[in-house]
Short mmCIF file of C-alpha atoms and ligand atoms in Angstrom, two decimals:
data_model
loop_
_atom_site.label_atom_id
_atom_site.label_comp_id
_atom_site.label_asym_id
_atom_site.label_seq_id
_atom_site.Cartn_x
_atom_site.Cartn_y
_atom_site.Cartn_z
CA MET A 1 4.96 -14.22 -26.55
CA ILE A 2 8.28 -13.17 -28.04
CA ILE A 3 9.53 -14.36 -31.42
CA LEU A 4 13.24 -14.38 -32.15
CA ASP A 5 14.74 -15.15 -35.54
CA LEU A 6 18.23 -16.58 -35.13
CA GLU A 7 20.94 -17.83 -37.44
CA LEU A 8 23.10 -20.69 -36.21
CA LYS A 9 26.35 -22.09 -37.50
CA ASP A 10 25.74 -25.17 -39.61
CA THR A 11 27.50 -27.63 -37.35
CA PRO A 12 25.95 -30.39 -35.25
CA GLY A 13 25.00 -29.46 -31.71
CA GLU A 14 24.63 -25.72 -32.38
CA LEU A 15 20.93 -25.66 -31.61
CA ILE A 16 21.36 -27.40 -28.27
CA LYS A 17 24.22 -25.04 -27.46
CA ALA A 18 21.94 -22.07 -28.11
CA LEU A 19 18.93 -23.42 -26.21
CA THR A 20 20.75 -24.61 -23.10
CA PRO A 21 21.50 -21.16 -21.63
CA ILE A 22 17.95 -20.06 -22.39
CA SER A 23 16.34 -22.90 -20.53
CA LYS A 24 18.90 -22.51 -17.74
CA MET A 25 17.62 -18.99 -17.27
CA GLY A 26 14.23 -20.54 -16.60
CA ILE A 27 12.74 -19.09 -19.76
CA ASN A 28 9.78 -20.92 -21.20
CA ILE A 29 10.51 -22.09 -24.74
CA HIS A 30 7.21 -22.52 -26.59
CA SER A 31 8.56 -23.71 -29.91
CA VAL A 32 11.62 -23.99 -32.08
CA ILE A 33 11.07 -23.91 -35.81
CA HIS A 34 14.03 -25.15 -37.75
CA LEU A 35 14.08 -23.57 -41.22
CA ARG A 36 16.91 -25.66 -42.71
CA GLU A 37 15.73 -25.15 -46.27
CA LYS A 38 16.25 -21.39 -46.02
CA LYS A 39 19.95 -21.68 -45.27
CA VAL A 40 21.75 -18.34 -45.80
CA ASP A 41 25.51 -17.85 -46.03
CA GLY A 42 26.08 -21.27 -44.55
CA ARG A 43 23.99 -20.42 -41.51
CA ILE A 44 20.72 -22.01 -40.49
CA PRO A 45 17.77 -19.81 -39.67
CA VAL A 46 15.78 -20.85 -36.63
CA ARG A 47 12.65 -19.25 -35.27
CA LEU A 48 12.34 -19.37 -31.52
CA VAL A 49 9.13 -18.61 -29.62
CA VAL A 50 9.45 -17.93 -25.89
CA GLY A 51 7.08 -16.68 -23.19
CA ASP A 52 6.83 -13.03 -22.19
CA LEU A 53 9.96 -11.63 -20.60
CA GLU A 54 10.97 -8.47 -18.84
CA ASP A 55 13.20 -6.36 -21.06
CA LYS A 56 16.11 -6.91 -18.72
CA ILE A 57 15.87 -10.70 -19.01
CA LEU A 58 15.31 -10.51 -22.76
CA ASN A 59 18.49 -8.46 -23.15
CA GLU A 60 20.42 -10.82 -20.95
CA MET A 61 19.26 -13.73 -23.11
CA ILE A 62 20.24 -11.93 -26.30
CA ASN A 63 23.68 -11.17 -24.88
CA LYS A 64 24.20 -14.81 -23.98
CA LEU A 65 23.21 -15.93 -27.47
CA GLU A 66 25.49 -13.41 -29.13
CA LYS A 67 28.40 -14.64 -27.04
CA LEU A 68 27.72 -18.09 -28.49
CA ASP A 69 28.10 -16.65 -31.98
CA VAL A 70 24.39 -16.86 -32.69
CA THR A 71 23.20 -14.09 -34.98
CA ILE A 72 19.90 -12.55 -33.99
CA THR A 73 18.19 -11.16 -37.05
CA LYS A 74 14.89 -10.18 -35.59
CA VAL A 75 13.28 -9.84 -32.19
CA ASN A 76 9.61 -9.38 -32.45
CA THR A 77 8.26 -8.42 -29.12
CA SER A 78 5.51 -6.30 -30.56
CA ILE A 79 3.16 -9.21 -30.57
CA ARG A 80 3.40 -9.45 -26.85
CA LYS A 81 -0.23 -9.36 -25.84
CA ARG A 82 -1.87 -8.64 -22.57
CA ASP A 83 -5.36 -9.28 -21.31
CA ILE A 84 -6.96 -6.56 -19.28
CA ASP A 85 -10.15 -7.14 -17.42
CA LEU A 86 -12.35 -4.19 -16.63
CA VAL A 87 -15.47 -3.54 -14.66
CA VAL A 88 -17.18 -0.31 -15.69
CA ILE A 89 -19.62 1.56 -13.47
CA GLY A 90 -21.81 4.43 -14.64
CA HIS A 91 -24.35 5.07 -17.33
CA VAL A 92 -22.55 2.57 -19.50
CA VAL A 93 -25.30 2.15 -22.12
CA ASP A 94 -26.66 5.70 -22.24
CA THR A 95 -23.22 7.13 -22.82
CA ASP A 96 -23.03 5.32 -26.18
CA ILE A 97 -21.45 1.99 -25.45
CA ARG A 98 -20.75 1.48 -29.18
CA ASP A 99 -18.57 4.58 -29.19
CA THR A 100 -16.81 3.49 -26.01
CA ILE A 101 -15.94 0.14 -27.53
CA ASP A 102 -14.88 1.64 -30.86
CA ARG A 103 -12.52 3.98 -29.12
CA LEU A 104 -11.00 1.18 -27.07
CA ASN A 105 -10.68 -0.93 -30.20
CA LYS A 106 -8.33 1.66 -31.66
CA TYR A 107 -5.72 0.37 -29.22
CA GLY A 108 -6.84 -3.14 -28.42
CA LEU A 109 -9.67 -5.51 -28.96
CA VAL A 110 -12.68 -5.66 -26.69
CA ILE A 111 -13.82 -9.25 -26.33
CA ASP A 112 -16.27 -10.61 -23.81
CA LEU A 113 -18.75 -7.91 -22.94
CA ASP A 114 -21.21 -8.47 -20.15
CA LEU A 115 -23.80 -5.93 -19.04
CA SER A 116 -25.93 -5.59 -15.94
CA MET A 117 -28.73 -3.07 -15.74
CA PRO A 118 -30.55 -3.40 -12.44
CA ASP A 119 -32.78 -0.43 -13.22
CA PRO A 120 -33.02 1.60 -16.45
CA PHE A 121 -32.69 4.86 -14.52
CA LYS A 122 -29.87 3.80 -12.29
CA GLU A 123 -26.22 3.38 -13.07
CA SER A 124 -25.34 0.09 -14.68
CA SER A 125 -22.18 -1.89 -14.77
CA ALA A 126 -20.36 -3.88 -17.39
CA ARG A 127 -17.47 -6.24 -17.52
CA MET A 128 -15.14 -6.50 -20.47
CA LYS A 129 -11.92 -8.10 -21.44
CA ILE A 130 -9.55 -6.24 -23.72
CA ILE A 131 -6.62 -7.79 -25.52
CA VAL A 132 -3.92 -5.27 -26.13
CA ASP A 133 -0.37 -5.18 -27.46
CA SER A 134 1.92 -4.49 -24.55
CA GLU A 135 3.29 -1.45 -26.31
CA LYS A 136 -0.15 0.08 -26.69
CA LEU A 137 -1.07 -0.39 -23.07
CA ASN A 138 -0.37 3.20 -22.10
CA ASP A 139 -2.41 4.54 -25.01
CA LEU A 140 -5.26 2.34 -23.93
CA TYR A 141 -4.98 3.59 -20.35
CA ASN A 142 -4.99 7.17 -21.59
CA GLU A 143 -8.12 6.52 -23.62
CA LEU A 144 -9.75 4.97 -20.56
CA ASP A 145 -8.93 8.11 -18.57
CA LYS A 146 -10.43 10.29 -21.28
CA LEU A 147 -13.58 8.20 -21.51
CA SER A 148 -13.86 8.18 -17.75
CA LYS A 149 -13.84 11.99 -17.59
CA GLU A 150 -16.04 12.58 -20.64
CA LYS A 151 -18.69 10.01 -19.80
CA ASN A 152 -18.33 9.96 -16.03
CA LEU A 153 -17.57 6.26 -16.04
CA LEU A 154 -15.47 4.49 -13.46
CA PHE A 155 -13.16 1.87 -14.98
CA ILE A 156 -11.90 -0.64 -12.46
CA LYS A 157 -8.87 -2.35 -13.93
CA SER A 158 -7.07 -5.55 -13.21
CA PHE A 159 -3.31 -5.32 -12.74
CA MET B 14 13.47 4.10 29.99
CA LYS B 15 11.14 7.05 30.51
CA VAL B 16 8.39 7.99 28.10
CA ILE B 17 5.81 10.75 27.75
CA LEU B 18 2.48 9.76 26.23
CA ILE B 19 0.61 12.45 24.28
CA GLY B 20 -2.99 11.58 23.47
CA PHE B 21 -4.99 9.39 25.83
CA GLY B 22 -7.75 8.17 23.51
CA ILE B 23 -8.21 4.73 21.98
CA ILE B 24 -4.54 4.30 21.12
CA GLY B 25 -3.15 6.13 24.14
CA LYS B 26 -5.13 3.89 26.49
CA GLY B 27 -4.16 0.89 24.40
CA VAL B 28 -0.48 1.75 24.85
CA ILE B 29 -0.91 2.07 28.62
CA ASN B 30 -2.72 -1.26 28.79
CA VAL B 31 -0.05 -2.96 26.73
CA ILE B 32 2.70 -1.50 28.91
CA ARG B 33 0.89 -2.73 32.03
CA LYS B 34 0.46 -6.16 30.56
CA LYS B 35 4.05 -6.45 29.35
CA ARG B 36 5.85 -4.89 32.31
CA GLU B 37 7.31 -8.18 33.60
CA TYR B 38 8.02 -9.42 30.09
CA LEU B 39 10.02 -6.27 29.28
CA LYS B 40 11.99 -6.59 32.49
CA ASN B 41 12.79 -10.26 32.04
CA LYS B 42 13.48 -10.24 28.35
CA TYR B 43 15.26 -6.92 27.90
CA GLY B 44 16.10 -5.76 31.40
CA MET B 45 13.96 -2.76 30.62
CA ASP B 46 12.27 -0.70 33.30
CA LEU B 47 9.68 1.27 31.35
CA LYS B 48 8.27 4.29 33.15
CA VAL B 49 5.51 6.53 31.85
CA VAL B 50 6.50 9.90 33.36
CA ALA B 51 3.70 11.94 31.79
CA ILE B 52 0.36 11.38 30.09
CA CYS B 53 -1.31 14.26 28.23
CA ASP B 54 -4.78 14.86 26.84
CA ARG B 55 -6.69 18.01 25.98
CA SER B 56 -7.20 18.84 29.66
CA GLY B 57 -3.49 18.90 30.49
CA ALA B 58 -1.29 16.23 31.96
CA ALA B 59 -0.38 13.95 34.81
CA ILE B 60 3.32 14.07 35.59
CA ASP B 61 5.48 11.92 37.84
CA ASP B 62 9.20 11.54 37.39
CA ASN B 63 9.10 8.20 39.24
CA GLY B 64 6.52 6.82 36.84
CA LEU B 65 2.77 7.28 36.99
CA ASP B 66 0.43 4.71 38.44
CA LEU B 67 -0.99 3.48 35.15
CA GLU B 68 -4.02 1.81 36.61
CA LEU B 69 -4.90 5.00 38.42
CA ALA B 70 -4.38 7.06 35.26
CA LEU B 71 -6.81 4.84 33.35
CA LYS B 72 -9.32 5.04 36.19
CA VAL B 73 -9.13 8.83 36.37
CA LYS B 74 -9.54 9.12 32.60
CA GLU B 75 -12.44 6.68 32.67
CA GLU B 76 -14.26 8.45 35.46
CA THR B 77 -13.60 12.12 34.69
CA GLY B 78 -12.51 12.15 31.04
CA LYS B 79 -9.59 14.35 32.10
CA ILE B 80 -6.08 13.21 32.93
CA SER B 81 -5.49 16.57 34.67
CA LYS B 82 -7.72 15.25 37.45
CA TYR B 83 -5.02 12.72 38.41
CA PRO B 84 -4.58 13.14 42.18
CA GLU B 85 -1.80 15.53 43.18
CA LYS B 86 0.16 15.07 40.00
CA GLY B 87 -2.50 16.34 37.62
CA THR B 88 -1.86 19.70 35.98
CA SER B 89 -3.27 21.90 33.27
CA MET B 90 0.21 22.52 31.86
CA PRO B 91 0.04 22.80 28.05
CA ILE B 92 1.33 19.75 26.19
CA VAL B 93 4.16 21.65 24.51
CA GLU B 94 5.43 22.68 27.95
CA VAL B 95 5.31 19.09 29.15
CA VAL B 96 7.31 17.96 26.13
CA LYS B 97 9.88 20.71 26.62
CA SER B 98 10.29 20.59 30.37
CA ILE B 99 9.81 17.01 31.49
CA GLU B 100 12.83 14.78 31.31
CA ALA B 101 12.25 11.62 29.27
CA ASP B 102 13.90 9.42 26.67
CA ALA B 103 11.03 9.41 24.21
CA ILE B 104 7.59 10.76 23.45
CA ILE B 105 4.76 8.63 22.13
CA GLU B 106 2.47 10.80 20.04
CA ALA B 107 -1.12 9.57 19.60
CA THR B 108 -3.29 12.61 18.96
CA PRO B 109 -5.87 12.71 16.15
CA THR B 110 -4.75 12.70 12.54
CA ASN B 111 -5.00 16.04 10.79
CA ILE B 112 -4.41 15.61 7.10
CA GLU B 113 -4.52 19.35 6.32
CA SER B 114 -1.99 20.84 8.71
CA GLY B 115 -0.53 17.87 10.57
CA GLU B 116 -1.13 19.81 13.80
CA PRO B 117 -0.93 19.69 16.73
CA ALA B 118 1.13 16.53 16.31
CA LYS B 119 3.73 18.20 14.10
CA THR B 120 4.61 20.71 16.83
CA TYR B 121 4.81 18.01 19.50
CA ILE B 122 7.10 15.92 17.35
CA ILE B 123 9.42 18.81 16.54
CA GLU B 124 9.50 19.98 20.16
CA GLY B 125 10.26 16.39 21.15
CA PHE B 126 13.33 16.26 18.95
CA LYS B 127 14.42 19.75 19.95
CA SER B 128 14.35 18.78 23.60
CA GLY B 129 16.46 15.72 22.88
CA LYS B 130 13.77 13.05 22.89
CA HIS B 131 13.22 10.18 20.53
CA VAL B 132 9.79 10.22 18.90
CA ILE B 133 7.27 7.48 18.21
CA THR B 134 4.05 8.36 16.44
CA ALA B 135 0.93 6.58 15.20
CA ASN B 136 -0.20 9.70 13.38
CA LYS B 137 -0.36 9.80 9.57
CA GLY B 138 -0.97 13.55 9.27
CA PRO B 139 2.46 15.00 10.02
CA LEU B 140 4.18 12.08 8.30
CA ALA B 141 2.22 12.43 5.09
CA LEU B 142 2.70 16.20 5.00
CA TYR B 143 6.12 16.92 6.49
CA PHE B 144 8.12 13.70 6.46
CA ASN B 145 11.40 15.15 5.29
CA GLU B 146 11.19 18.14 7.57
CA LEU B 147 10.52 15.94 10.60
CA LEU B 148 13.31 13.60 9.63
CA SER B 149 15.72 16.51 9.39
CA TYR B 150 14.90 17.49 12.98
CA ALA B 151 15.54 13.92 14.08
CA LYS B 152 18.89 13.92 12.30
CA LYS B 153 19.90 17.34 13.56
CA HIS B 154 19.26 16.33 17.15
CA ASN B 155 20.55 12.83 16.61
CA ARG B 156 17.34 11.21 17.79
CA ILE B 157 15.37 8.21 16.53
CA PHE B 158 12.04 8.65 14.71
CA ARG B 159 9.70 5.63 14.51
CA TYR B 160 6.19 5.40 13.14
CA GLU B 161 5.35 1.74 12.50
CA ALA B 162 1.75 2.12 13.75
CA SER B 163 0.95 4.91 11.28
CA VAL B 164 0.57 2.55 8.33
CA GLY B 165 -1.33 -0.71 8.63
CA GLY B 166 -1.75 -0.53 12.43
CA ALA B 167 -0.42 -3.82 13.77
CA MET B 168 0.60 -5.08 10.33
CA PRO B 169 4.37 -4.77 10.13
CA ILE B 170 5.43 -2.91 7.03
CA ILE B 171 7.73 0.05 7.62
CA ASN B 172 10.20 -1.68 9.86
CA LEU B 173 9.80 -4.86 7.81
CA ALA B 174 10.90 -3.03 4.68
CA LYS B 175 13.60 -0.92 6.31
CA GLU B 176 15.08 -3.46 8.66
CA THR B 177 14.11 -7.06 8.00
CA LEU B 178 14.39 -6.64 4.24
CA ALA B 179 17.51 -4.47 4.51
CA GLY B 180 19.67 -4.86 1.43
CA ASN B 181 16.69 -5.28 -0.84
CA GLU B 182 15.60 -2.55 -3.14
CA ILE B 183 11.86 -2.07 -2.74
CA ILE B 184 10.52 -1.64 -6.26
CA LYS B 185 6.82 -1.53 -5.65
CA ILE B 186 4.36 -1.69 -2.76
CA LYS B 187 0.68 -2.28 -3.21
CA GLY B 188 -2.07 -3.32 -0.90
CA ILE B 189 -5.15 -2.68 1.16
CA LEU B 190 -4.18 -0.11 3.76
CA ASN B 191 -7.62 0.83 5.04
CA GLY B 192 -9.66 -1.62 7.07
CA THR B 193 -12.94 0.31 6.87
CA THR B 194 -13.16 0.23 3.09
CA ASN B 195 -12.16 -3.42 3.05
CA TYR B 196 -14.91 -4.17 5.54
CA ILE B 197 -17.48 -2.29 3.44
CA LEU B 198 -16.49 -3.91 0.13
CA THR B 199 -16.36 -7.38 1.68
CA LYS B 200 -19.82 -6.95 3.17
CA MET B 201 -21.29 -5.49 -0.05
CA GLU B 202 -19.91 -8.44 -1.97
CA ARG B 203 -21.12 -11.11 0.44
CA GLU B 204 -24.54 -9.70 1.17
CA LYS B 205 -25.29 -7.86 -2.09
CA LEU B 206 -26.05 -4.69 -0.16
CA ASP B 207 -25.51 -1.18 -1.46
CA PHE B 208 -22.76 1.13 -0.29
CA ASP B 209 -24.88 3.47 1.86
CA THR B 210 -26.55 0.63 3.75
CA VAL B 211 -23.26 -1.04 4.58
CA LEU B 212 -21.61 2.24 5.53
CA LYS B 213 -24.41 3.07 7.94
CA GLU B 214 -24.16 -0.36 9.52
CA ALA B 215 -20.38 -0.07 9.82
CA GLN B 216 -20.82 3.27 11.58
CA GLU B 217 -23.31 1.76 14.00
CA LEU B 218 -20.84 -1.01 14.78
CA GLY B 219 -18.06 1.53 15.33
CA ILE B 220 -16.04 0.12 12.44
CA ALA B 221 -16.42 3.25 10.36
CA GLU B 222 -16.03 6.68 11.92
CA THR B 223 -18.89 9.16 12.17
CA ASN B 224 -17.03 11.15 9.55
CA PRO B 225 -15.90 8.42 7.19
CA HIS B 226 -14.81 10.81 4.42
CA GLN B 227 -11.09 10.17 4.72
CA ASP B 228 -11.57 6.42 4.55
CA ILE B 229 -14.09 6.09 1.73
CA SER B 230 -12.61 8.85 -0.43
CA GLY B 231 -9.26 7.08 -0.46
CA LEU B 232 -7.49 9.96 1.33
CA ASP B 233 -6.46 7.83 4.29
CA THR B 234 -4.93 5.24 1.97
CA ALA B 235 -3.24 8.02 0.00
CA ALA B 236 -1.65 9.40 3.18
CA LYS B 237 -0.29 5.94 3.96
CA ILE B 238 1.01 5.50 0.42
CA VAL B 239 2.84 8.81 0.75
CA ILE B 240 4.40 7.68 4.02
CA LEU B 241 5.58 4.45 2.41
CA ALA B 242 6.88 6.29 -0.66
CA ASN B 243 8.90 8.75 1.40
CA SER B 244 10.10 6.52 4.18
CA ILE B 245 10.74 3.26 2.37
CA MET B 246 11.32 4.26 -1.22
CA ASN B 247 13.17 7.52 -0.60
CA MET B 248 10.76 9.56 -2.67
CA GLU B 249 9.76 13.13 -1.91
CA VAL B 250 6.06 13.22 -2.56
CA THR B 251 2.95 14.61 -0.92
CA ILE B 252 -0.73 13.69 -1.02
CA LYS B 253 -1.21 16.06 -3.94
CA ASP B 254 0.93 13.78 -6.08
CA VAL B 255 -1.38 10.82 -5.54
CA ASN B 256 -4.05 9.91 -8.05
CA ILE B 257 -7.03 9.19 -5.80
CA GLU B 258 -10.36 7.49 -6.42
CA GLY B 259 -12.50 6.25 -3.54
CA ILE B 260 -15.08 3.50 -3.25
CA THR B 261 -18.32 5.49 -3.10
CA LYS B 262 -19.29 4.60 -6.67
CA ILE B 263 -18.93 0.85 -6.19
CA THR B 264 -22.21 -1.04 -6.49
CA PRO B 265 -23.14 -4.60 -5.55
CA GLU B 266 -23.79 -5.23 -9.28
CA ALA B 267 -20.23 -4.23 -10.10
CA LEU B 268 -18.98 -6.61 -7.43
CA SER B 269 -21.09 -9.43 -8.92
CA MET B 270 -19.74 -8.59 -12.36
CA ALA B 271 -16.22 -8.76 -11.01
CA ASN B 272 -16.97 -12.09 -9.32
CA LYS B 273 -18.27 -13.53 -12.58
CA GLY B 274 -14.94 -12.76 -14.18
CA GLY B 275 -13.03 -14.37 -11.31
CA TYR B 276 -12.26 -11.12 -9.50
CA THR B 277 -13.19 -9.08 -6.48
CA ILE B 278 -12.91 -5.29 -6.06
CA LYS B 279 -10.58 -3.81 -3.43
CA LEU B 280 -9.39 -0.30 -2.69
CA ILE B 281 -5.71 -0.61 -3.51
CA GLY B 282 -2.92 1.83 -2.80
CA GLU B 283 0.11 1.47 -5.01
CA VAL B 284 3.52 3.08 -5.11
CA SER B 285 6.37 2.50 -7.54
CA GLU B 286 8.87 4.75 -9.27
CA ASN B 287 6.32 6.07 -11.75
CA LYS B 288 3.04 5.37 -10.04
CA LEU B 289 1.37 6.83 -6.99
CA GLU B 290 -2.21 5.74 -7.02
CA VAL B 291 -5.20 4.87 -4.86
CA GLY B 292 -8.30 3.40 -6.41
CA PRO B 293 -10.59 0.41 -6.68
CA LYS B 294 -8.91 -2.43 -8.56
CA LEU B 295 -9.90 -5.87 -9.78
CA ILE B 296 -8.08 -8.47 -7.71
CA PRO B 297 -8.22 -12.14 -8.73
CA LEU B 298 -10.30 -14.13 -6.26
CA ASP B 299 -7.37 -16.41 -5.49
CA ASP B 300 -4.84 -13.57 -5.13
CA PRO B 301 -3.11 -13.11 -1.76
CA LEU B 302 -4.31 -9.49 -1.77
CA ASN B 303 -7.90 -10.73 -1.56
CA VAL B 304 -8.14 -10.59 2.24
CA LYS B 305 -11.54 -10.20 3.83
CA GLY B 306 -13.20 -8.13 6.52
CA SER B 307 -11.22 -5.26 7.95
CA LEU B 308 -7.81 -6.85 7.42
CA ASN B 309 -4.97 -4.94 5.81
CA VAL B 310 -2.50 -6.49 3.38
CA ALA B 311 0.57 -5.31 1.52
CA MET B 312 2.74 -6.82 -1.15
CA LEU B 313 6.30 -5.59 -1.47
CA ASN B 314 8.15 -6.26 -4.70
CA THR B 315 11.85 -6.34 -4.05
CA ASP B 316 14.88 -6.99 -6.24
CA LEU B 317 16.30 -9.89 -4.24
CA ALA B 318 13.54 -11.43 -2.15
CA LYS B 319 10.99 -10.80 -4.95
CA GLU B 320 7.44 -10.69 -3.53
CA VAL B 321 6.88 -10.45 0.20
CA ILE B 322 3.35 -10.28 1.54
CA VAL B 323 2.09 -9.26 4.97
CA VAL B 324 -1.43 -9.41 6.33
CA GLY B 325 -2.60 -7.97 9.63
CA ARG B 326 -4.99 -5.86 11.59
CA GLY B 327 -4.95 -2.25 10.53
CA ALA B 328 -6.69 -0.89 13.60
CA GLY B 329 -7.66 -1.66 17.16
CA ASP B 330 -6.24 -0.36 20.45
CA VAL B 331 -4.12 -3.29 21.57
CA GLU B 332 -3.23 -4.32 18.02
CA THR B 333 -1.96 -0.88 17.03
CA SER B 334 -0.24 -0.47 20.37
CA SER B 335 1.79 -3.60 19.66
CA ALA B 336 3.45 -1.71 16.81
CA ILE B 337 4.13 1.21 19.16
CA LEU B 338 5.62 -1.16 21.75
CA SER B 339 7.94 -2.62 19.11
CA ASP B 340 9.14 0.92 18.38
CA ILE B 341 9.73 1.54 22.11
CA ILE B 342 11.75 -1.66 22.43
CA ASN B 343 13.75 -0.82 19.33
CA ILE B 344 14.70 2.59 20.69
CA TYR B 345 15.58 1.08 24.06
CA LEU B 346 17.84 -1.55 22.50
CA LYS B 347 19.61 0.99 20.32
CA ASN B 348 20.42 3.13 23.33
CA LYS B 349 21.21 0.42 25.82
N1 NAP C 423 -7.67 3.88 16.37
C1 NAP C 423 -6.90 3.10 15.63
O1 NAP C 423 -7.16 1.91 15.45
C2 NAP C 423 -5.64 3.67 15.00
C3 NAP C 423 -4.81 2.82 14.22
C4 NAP C 423 -3.63 3.33 13.68
C5 NAP C 423 -3.30 4.66 13.91
N2 NAP C 423 -4.11 5.46 14.65
C6 NAP C 423 -3.74 6.86 14.87
O2 NAP C 423 -3.47 7.07 16.23
C7 NAP C 423 -3.80 8.40 16.60
C8 NAP C 423 -4.72 8.39 17.80
O3 NAP C 423 -5.93 7.75 17.44
P1 NAP C 423 -7.08 7.42 18.48
O4 NAP C 423 -7.98 6.48 17.81
O5 NAP C 423 -6.48 7.04 19.79
O6 NAP C 423 -7.78 8.85 18.64
P2 NAP C 423 -8.76 9.33 19.79
O7 NAP C 423 -9.39 8.17 20.49
O8 NAP C 423 -9.60 10.39 19.22
O9 NAP C 423 -7.78 10.01 20.86
C9 NAP C 423 -7.11 11.20 20.63
C10 NAP C 423 -6.43 11.71 21.89
O10 NAP C 423 -5.75 12.93 21.55
C11 NAP C 423 -6.24 13.98 22.37
N3 NAP C 423 -6.39 15.21 21.55
C12 NAP C 423 -7.38 15.53 20.70
N4 NAP C 423 -7.18 16.73 20.14
C13 NAP C 423 -6.03 17.18 20.68
C14 NAP C 423 -5.30 18.37 20.54
N5 NAP C 423 -5.70 19.34 19.71
N6 NAP C 423 -4.17 18.51 21.24
C15 NAP C 423 -3.77 17.54 22.08
N7 NAP C 423 -4.40 16.39 22.26
C16 NAP C 423 -5.52 16.22 21.58
C17 NAP C 423 -7.57 13.56 22.89
O11 NAP C 423 -7.77 14.21 24.13
P3 NAP C 423 -9.09 14.01 25.01
O12 NAP C 423 -8.96 12.62 25.56
O13 NAP C 423 -8.95 15.06 26.05
O14 NAP C 423 -10.24 14.18 24.09
C18 NAP C 423 -7.39 12.05 23.01
O15 NAP C 423 -6.80 11.74 24.24
C19 NAP C 423 -4.43 9.03 15.37
O16 NAP C 423 -3.47 9.82 14.72
C20 NAP C 423 -4.83 7.86 14.53
O17 NAP C 423 -4.83 8.14 13.15
C21 NAP C 423 -5.28 4.98 15.18
#
């Protein structure tokens, strides 16, 4: 999700004028929060929540809004989240699974852990889901690479 | 049009069978009179400027294992000499893939261009190792170089990207480019069998080679990814640039785990501007890349057409030869 804080001119129809080009671009508008009570310098602050966008599209949208004399005070893309599913193969438990999870939690949040141990002496496998901020994705991948080498684990990722 | 065939194994024989089968079709549809003026194997060659008797060539190979035993026109002339001295429009190169040196195919291809012949190959080795060098020979001698069969067998991908999707920028390609590993993973998933058991069975069925290392280690897929990167995406990379992980560590438990989460595991090759990778990946069960058995699949991400997906048979004599035939026809039409 992407949150944009906008300021619109205080004249009727401004909101529609601002939203039309956005929806024309096929962008999913999740919510529009009208903060009329916080009026600043005769402008009305509006908080807009849209679905995830590629940077290129996001910039295009911002350009369109600016052309319409909409002020953009804040674009918060940092809360763009991604789900990553993983299947791990190796000695998942014996290589200190707590430590593995803690280290992944530095960059994201491991939810949903599922373990399968067919035989205590054999390799096991686990499935996990990690929620991660888009901007921390590379750090998470780097940590996975490190863990993979250190603990001889194979992480099979979803795209 | 006259062609020289180098390599008379599975693919070489497949090409000859396809040419026999399509002779009338080629004449009627394109006005093309396709003559095979030489066929080479390790024993030497059979050479006939008027076109060899293809049925006879197959029979001789079948019975003696040596094309040099072809009556009257059989010879032990080295292949390089055949390429240099026999007049033809194109060579079709189908000798075994050598991923370390690209030889002997590399020499045949270069000699082909040098002696003014167009070149068609099914061989990943020289392409993955020396693509730019080979292309420069083609350019220097103003000849056409085609290699559709080298990636994905019968599945159209190279010519699809370069010709049918012309005008599109190809941003990313990912897919299953090795039928053997797909067969193994599919079988492990369905029958909950371990890797070694399924591999052994695949070898007995002739689906996996006696030396399956290149397939299961991911090297074969990596070679194909390099070919796609260089030929379609104008990169200059080699196998050493590819991050490779094979499928030998995959267990049936891991596949069940993946299934529980709505996924399957496939050996995926991927190329984009900043990624050159081969490794097992989780693929959603309902994803178009989740094709079963020994099928190959590729998804091309393009700027205009967006996603384009192709599925097809990555191996097989007649199947792969269909890609070679399409290259022959293309060369013929360009020179008509
Ligand atoms: N099989 C497939 O489904 C498939 C699919 C796509 C691409 N390809 C590629 O197509 C090519 C041919 O594959 P294939 O399956 O037909 O192989 P193959 O059955 O082993 O046949 C190879 C042929 O090359 C000849 N040969 C072997 N070593 C040679 C050498 N050092 N110099 C000259 N000729 C030599 C062999 O001669 P003899 O007959 O005298 O032994 C044989 O005729 C390979 O590069 C392969 O990767 C194959």
